[in-house]
């Protein structure tokens, strides 16, 4: 899509309860043609900056805050409970519950890095998850999964959109919740979620396509963290 606007600004709506980005005095709309409004002026400013930074051709992939906000408006608001279920489902097969049997160094790393994540989640949300050293799925305690779903449900529409990105990118509900709660920063969340891959890189090196995929996942986690921080900033 070619850039079709000159000026980018922000404005408050609903008596200052929400904020929107204006392109030549017209509010930005989502792919579903809904008004793109957010609850934080800091987030609105960040979205506005993404639109200002566009050249002759608009590159949506370079606008992560815009995309996450649009997801909140178009998808999360449309089916909040379904979106919560989608995120919470990661708890049933969470990355940090599936450990290697060998080599010994990887087993030690997983225990040192992943077990504290499970301990934190158990203390913070209640209930423990089962750890396995095989590839076959293991049934998790229903009460623990219910508590994790409750933790997800505490997030508002915009937080849920960011949490969904972080969960998908990390492959772990526990890591995403730790990021959302400020227990992990973006860099640490990426490192925790990529522990296995990082070990393989150390052993065998990394091909260009694998590196590109890791870079994409890192960017998604960083964007999710930045989005959540802007929401907290107000």
mmCIF file of C-alpha atoms in Angstrom:
data_model
loop_
_atom_site.group_PDB
_atom_site.id
_atom_site.type_symbol
_atom_site.label_atom_id
_atom_site.label_comp_id
_atom_site.label_asym_id
_atom_site.label_seq_id
_atom_site.Cartn_x
_atom_site.Cartn_y
_atom_site.Cartn_z
ATOM 1 C CA UNK A 1 0.000 0.000 0.000
ATOM 2 C CA UNK A 2 1.314 3.432 -0.919
ATOM 3 C CA UNK A 3 1.549 6.095 1.753
ATOM 4 C CA UNK A 4 -1.594 8.215 1.401
ATOM 5 C CA UNK A 5 -1.143 10.800 4.160
ATOM 6 C CA UNK A 6 1.097 13.727 5.050
ATOM 7 C CA UNK A 7 0.530 14.552 8.713
ATOM 8 C CA UNK A 8 0.386 12.190 11.684
ATOM 9 C CA UNK A 9 -0.975 13.254 15.065
ATOM 10 C CA UNK A 10 -2.787 11.857 18.093
ATOM 11 C CA UNK A 11 -6.003 12.848 19.835
ATOM 12 C CA UNK A 12 -7.986 11.806 22.886
ATOM 13 C CA UNK A 13 -11.523 10.468 22.599
ATOM 14 C CA UNK A 14 -14.229 9.493 25.083
ATOM 15 C CA UNK A 15 -13.258 12.304 27.462
ATOM 16 C CA UNK A 16 -9.651 11.203 27.558
ATOM 17 C CA UNK A 17 -10.423 7.524 28.169
ATOM 18 C CA UNK A 18 -8.973 6.447 24.836
ATOM 19 C CA UNK A 19 -6.499 7.765 22.306
ATOM 20 C CA UNK A 20 -6.232 7.480 18.547
ATOM 21 C CA UNK A 21 -3.799 8.220 15.752
ATOM 22 C CA UNK A 22 -4.870 10.664 13.070
ATOM 23 C CA UNK A 23 -3.616 10.569 9.491
ATOM 24 C CA UNK A 24 -4.372 13.971 7.992
ATOM 25 C CA UNK A 25 -7.014 14.393 10.721
ATOM 26 C CA UNK A 26 -8.649 11.023 9.995
ATOM 27 C CA UNK A 27 -8.482 8.254 12.567
ATOM 28 C CA UNK A 28 -6.587 5.076 11.742
ATOM 29 C CA UNK A 29 -8.793 2.043 11.269
ATOM 30 C CA UNK A 30 -8.095 -1.641 11.735
ATOM 31 C CA UNK A 31 -8.188 -4.226 8.922
ATOM 32 C CA UNK A 32 -11.817 -4.821 9.953
ATOM 33 C CA UNK A 33 -12.467 -1.086 9.491
ATOM 34 C CA UNK A 34 -12.933 -0.437 13.196
ATOM 35 C CA UNK A 35 -11.491 2.674 14.873
ATOM 36 C CA UNK A 36 -8.008 1.916 16.204
ATOM 37 C CA UNK A 37 -8.195 3.375 19.702
ATOM 38 C CA UNK A 38 -5.958 2.502 22.655
ATOM 39 C CA UNK A 39 -6.156 3.234 26.408
ATOM 40 C CA UNK A 40 -2.669 4.735 26.714
ATOM 41 C CA UNK A 41 -1.353 8.042 25.316
ATOM 42 C CA UNK A 42 2.169 6.610 25.339
ATOM 43 C CA UNK A 43 1.016 3.706 23.198
ATOM 44 C CA UNK A 44 -0.812 6.068 20.845
ATOM 45 C CA UNK A 45 2.395 8.077 20.465
ATOM 46 C CA UNK A 46 4.340 4.908 19.647
ATOM 47 C CA UNK A 47 1.775 3.893 17.036
ATOM 48 C CA UNK A 48 1.876 7.392 15.561
ATOM 49 C CA UNK A 49 5.658 7.172 15.280
ATOM 50 C CA UNK A 50 5.331 3.931 13.335
ATOM 51 C CA UNK A 51 3.092 5.683 10.821
ATOM 52 C CA UNK A 52 5.427 8.676 10.592
ATOM 53 C CA UNK A 53 8.356 6.393 9.845
ATOM 54 C CA UNK A 54 6.743 4.905 6.731
ATOM 55 C CA UNK A 55 8.238 5.727 3.354
ATOM 56 C CA UNK A 56 6.389 5.788 0.046
ATOM 57 C CA UNK A 57 5.242 2.197 0.601
ATOM 58 C CA UNK A 58 3.595 1.268 3.907
ATOM 59 C CA UNK A 59 5.218 -1.815 5.443
ATOM 60 C CA UNK A 60 2.831 -3.261 8.011
ATOM 61 C CA UNK A 61 5.501 -5.671 9.246
ATOM 62 C CA UNK A 62 7.502 -2.675 10.467
ATOM 63 C CA UNK A 63 4.574 -1.524 12.636
ATOM 64 C CA UNK A 64 4.353 -4.011 15.534
ATOM 65 C CA UNK A 65 2.455 -1.777 17.957
ATOM 66 C CA UNK A 66 -0.116 -1.025 15.274
ATOM 67 C CA UNK A 67 -0.540 -4.724 14.540
ATOM 68 C CA UNK A 68 -0.911 -5.745 18.179
ATOM 69 C CA UNK A 69 -3.423 -2.962 18.849
ATOM 70 C CA UNK A 70 -5.419 -3.975 15.770
ATOM 71 C CA UNK A 71 -5.470 -7.561 17.019
ATOM 72 C CA UNK A 72 -6.929 -6.341 20.305
ATOM 73 C CA UNK A 73 -9.695 -4.441 18.530
ATOM 74 C CA UNK A 74 -10.485 -6.926 15.762
ATOM 75 C CA UNK A 75 -9.863 -10.316 17.362
ATOM 76 C CA UNK A 76 -9.705 -10.129 21.139
ATOM 77 C CA UNK A 77 -12.704 -7.833 21.546
ATOM 78 C CA UNK A 78 -14.687 -10.042 19.171
ATOM 79 C CA UNK A 79 -14.101 -13.253 21.165
ATOM 80 C CA UNK A 80 -12.306 -12.514 24.415
ATOM 81 C CA UNK A 81 -13.013 -15.878 26.032
ATOM 82 C CA UNK A 82 -11.892 -17.753 22.954
ATOM 83 C CA UNK A 83 -8.674 -15.758 22.808
ATOM 84 C CA UNK A 84 -8.027 -16.466 26.482
ATOM 85 C CA UNK A 85 -8.564 -20.186 25.833
ATOM 86 C CA UNK A 86 -6.160 -20.053 22.901
ATOM 87 C CA UNK A 87 -3.396 -18.538 25.029
ATOM 88 C CA UNK A 88 -4.089 -20.669 28.102
ATOM 89 C CA UNK A 89 -3.913 -23.851 26.015
ATOM 90 C CA UNK A 90 -0.135 -23.424 25.838
ATOM 91 C CA UNK A 91 -0.034 -24.320 29.529
ATOM 92 C CA UNK A 92 -1.029 -27.872 28.683
ATOM 93 C CA UNK A 93 2.117 -28.424 26.608
ATOM 94 C CA UNK A 94 4.366 -25.710 27.993
ATOM 95 C CA UNK A 95 7.915 -25.633 26.699
ATOM 96 C CA UNK A 96 9.500 -25.524 30.149
ATOM 97 C CA UNK A 97 7.830 -28.814 31.146
ATOM 98 C CA UNK A 98 9.507 -30.877 28.421
ATOM 99 C CA UNK A 99 13.082 -31.765 29.289
ATOM 100 C CA UNK A 100 15.801 -33.632 27.446
ATOM 101 C CA UNK A 101 17.159 -36.989 28.589
ATOM 102 C CA UNK A 102 20.602 -36.183 27.152
ATOM 103 C CA UNK A 103 23.182 -34.738 26.699
ATOM 104 C CA UNK A 104 23.967 -34.073 30.337
ATOM 105 C CA UNK A 105 24.958 -30.438 29.793
ATOM 106 C CA UNK A 106 21.583 -29.631 28.217
ATOM 107 C CA UNK A 107 19.747 -31.460 31.005
ATOM 108 C CA UNK A 108 21.594 -29.344 33.573
ATOM 109 C CA UNK A 109 20.860 -26.115 31.710
ATOM 110 C CA UNK A 110 17.166 -26.909 31.461
ATOM 111 C CA UNK A 111 16.972 -27.656 35.168
ATOM 112 C CA UNK A 112 18.887 -24.498 36.076
ATOM 113 C CA UNK A 113 16.871 -22.179 33.814
ATOM 114 C CA UNK A 114 13.440 -23.749 33.433
ATOM 115 C CA UNK A 115 12.767 -25.122 36.890
ATOM 116 C CA UNK A 116 12.888 -21.652 38.515
ATOM 117 C CA UNK A 117 10.248 -20.572 35.997
ATOM 118 C CA UNK A 118 7.925 -23.355 37.134
ATOM 119 C CA UNK A 119 8.665 -22.596 40.783
ATOM 120 C CA UNK A 120 7.823 -18.920 40.190
ATOM 121 C CA UNK A 121 4.565 -19.812 38.439
ATOM 122 C CA UNK A 122 3.531 -22.194 41.217
ATOM 123 C CA UNK A 123 4.205 -19.558 43.858
ATOM 124 C CA UNK A 124 2.588 -16.726 41.898
ATOM 125 C CA UNK A 125 -0.505 -18.428 40.505
ATOM 126 C CA UNK A 126 -0.851 -21.579 42.614
ATOM 127 C CA UNK A 127 -0.664 -25.136 41.391
ATOM 128 C CA UNK A 128 2.269 -26.998 39.898
ATOM 129 C CA UNK A 129 2.876 -28.338 36.407
ATOM 130 C CA UNK A 130 4.238 -31.813 35.723
ATOM 131 C CA UNK A 131 7.703 -32.130 34.180
ATOM 132 C CA UNK A 132 8.575 -34.924 31.751
ATOM 133 C CA UNK A 133 11.752 -35.987 29.985
ATOM 134 C CA UNK A 134 9.983 -37.431 26.967
ATOM 135 C CA UNK A 135 8.338 -36.106 23.827
ATOM 136 C CA UNK A 136 4.923 -37.630 24.493
ATOM 137 C CA UNK A 137 2.338 -35.211 25.917
ATOM 138 C CA UNK A 138 1.826 -35.368 29.662
ATOM 139 C CA UNK A 139 -1.485 -34.549 31.335
ATOM 140 C CA UNK A 140 -1.287 -31.477 33.531
ATOM 141 C CA UNK A 141 -3.346 -31.065 36.730
ATOM 142 C CA UNK A 142 -6.693 -29.473 35.787
ATOM 143 C CA UNK A 143 -6.562 -27.182 38.825
ATOM 144 C CA UNK A 144 -3.154 -25.848 37.794
ATOM 145 C CA UNK A 145 -4.359 -25.209 34.253
ATOM 146 C CA UNK A 146 -7.459 -23.461 35.590
ATOM 147 C CA UNK A 147 -5.309 -21.180 37.732
ATOM 148 C CA UNK A 148 -3.107 -20.321 34.768
ATOM 149 C CA UNK A 149 -6.185 -19.562 32.683
ATOM 150 C CA UNK A 150 -7.360 -17.279 35.465
ATOM 151 C CA UNK A 151 -4.031 -15.459 35.315
ATOM 152 C CA UNK A 152 -4.470 -14.956 31.585
ATOM 153 C CA UNK A 153 -8.043 -13.723 32.064
ATOM 154 C CA UNK A 154 -6.838 -10.934 34.366
ATOM 155 C CA UNK A 155 -5.379 -9.124 31.349
ATOM 156 C CA UNK A 156 -7.408 -6.540 29.448
ATOM 157 C CA UNK A 157 -7.995 -6.681 25.681
ATOM 158 C CA UNK A 158 -4.770 -4.932 24.753
ATOM 159 C CA UNK A 159 -2.648 -6.856 27.234
ATOM 160 C CA UNK A 160 -4.145 -10.089 25.925
ATOM 161 C CA UNK A 161 -3.151 -9.210 22.370
ATOM 162 C CA UNK A 162 0.460 -8.669 23.458
ATOM 163 C CA UNK A 163 0.405 -11.748 25.686
ATOM 164 C CA UNK A 164 -0.770 -13.825 22.744
ATOM 165 C CA UNK A 165 2.183 -12.712 20.639
ATOM 166 C CA UNK A 166 4.636 -13.446 23.457
ATOM 167 C CA UNK A 167 3.122 -16.868 24.138
ATOM 168 C CA UNK A 168 3.261 -17.907 20.504
ATOM 169 C CA UNK A 169 6.804 -16.589 20.026
ATOM 170 C CA UNK A 170 8.173 -18.230 23.162
ATOM 171 C CA UNK A 171 6.151 -21.440 23.005
ATOM 172 C CA UNK A 172 5.524 -21.027 26.719
ATOM 173 C CA UNK A 173 2.618 -19.608 28.672
ATOM 174 C CA UNK A 174 4.852 -19.480 31.753
ATOM 175 C CA UNK A 175 7.491 -17.380 29.994
ATOM 176 C CA UNK A 176 4.849 -15.058 28.531
ATOM 177 C CA UNK A 177 3.180 -14.533 31.909
ATOM 178 C CA UNK A 178 6.581 -13.857 33.483
ATOM 179 C CA UNK A 179 7.185 -11.226 30.811
ATOM 180 C CA UNK A 180 3.767 -9.675 31.383
ATOM 181 C CA UNK A 181 4.248 -9.571 35.158
ATOM 182 C CA UNK A 182 7.694 -7.992 34.852
ATOM 183 C CA UNK A 183 9.422 -11.082 36.248
ATOM 184 C CA UNK A 184 11.451 -11.367 33.024
ATOM 185 C CA UNK A 185 12.630 -8.723 30.591
ATOM 186 C CA UNK A 186 12.423 -9.329 26.848
ATOM 187 C CA UNK A 187 16.023 -10.458 26.441
ATOM 188 C CA UNK A 188 15.795 -12.977 29.263
ATOM 189 C CA UNK A 189 12.415 -14.251 28.051
ATOM 190 C CA UNK A 190 13.931 -14.897 24.629
ATOM 191 C CA UNK A 191 16.964 -16.637 26.119
ATOM 192 C CA UNK A 192 14.777 -18.843 28.325
ATOM 193 C CA UNK A 193 12.526 -19.835 25.435
ATOM 194 C CA UNK A 194 15.459 -20.495 23.102
ATOM 195 C CA UNK A 195 17.565 -22.523 25.525
ATOM 196 C CA UNK A 196 17.468 -25.696 23.428
ATOM 197 C CA UNK A 197 18.131 -23.870 20.175
ATOM 198 C CA UNK A 198 21.001 -21.892 21.679
ATOM 199 C CA UNK A 199 22.601 -25.126 22.856
ATOM 200 C CA UNK A 200 22.335 -26.589 19.366
ATOM 201 C CA UNK A 201 23.916 -23.460 17.900
ATOM 202 C CA UNK A 202 26.826 -23.810 20.307
ATOM 203 C CA UNK A 203 27.315 -27.424 19.277
ATOM 204 C CA UNK A 204 26.733 -27.298 15.531
ATOM 205 C CA UNK A 205 26.497 -23.692 14.393
ATOM 206 C CA UNK A 206 23.497 -21.985 12.845
ATOM 207 C CA UNK A 207 22.168 -21.823 9.303
ATOM 208 C CA UNK A 208 20.913 -18.553 7.879
ATOM 209 C CA UNK A 209 17.244 -19.552 7.808
ATOM 210 C CA UNK A 210 17.353 -20.719 11.425
ATOM 211 C CA UNK A 211 19.009 -17.479 12.466
ATOM 212 C CA UNK A 212 16.354 -15.487 10.606
ATOM 213 C CA UNK A 213 13.615 -17.394 12.419
ATOM 214 C CA UNK A 214 15.258 -16.771 15.790
ATOM 215 C CA UNK A 215 15.609 -13.080 14.944
ATOM 216 C CA UNK A 216 11.894 -12.938 14.138
ATOM 217 C CA UNK A 217 10.949 -14.604 17.418
ATOM 218 C CA UNK A 218 13.239 -12.255 19.334
ATOM 219 C CA UNK A 219 11.607 -9.240 17.666
ATOM 220 C CA UNK A 220 8.115 -10.516 18.508
ATOM 221 C CA UNK A 221 8.998 -10.959 22.172
ATOM 222 C CA UNK A 222 10.646 -7.530 22.284
ATOM 223 C CA UNK A 223 7.605 -5.905 20.650
ATOM 224 C CA UNK A 224 5.245 -7.611 23.088
ATOM 225 C CA UNK A 225 7.302 -6.405 26.042
ATOM 226 C CA UNK A 226 7.455 -2.860 24.684
ATOM 227 C CA UNK A 227 3.692 -2.841 24.071
ATOM 228 C CA UNK A 228 2.985 -3.996 27.632
ATOM 229 C CA UNK A 229 5.360 -1.395 29.031
ATOM 230 C CA UNK A 230 3.623 1.383 27.093
ATOM 231 C CA UNK A 231 0.277 0.238 28.487
ATOM 232 C CA UNK A 232 1.675 0.356 32.023
ATOM 233 C CA UNK A 233 3.228 3.754 31.402
ATOM 234 C CA UNK A 234 -0.131 5.241 30.483
#
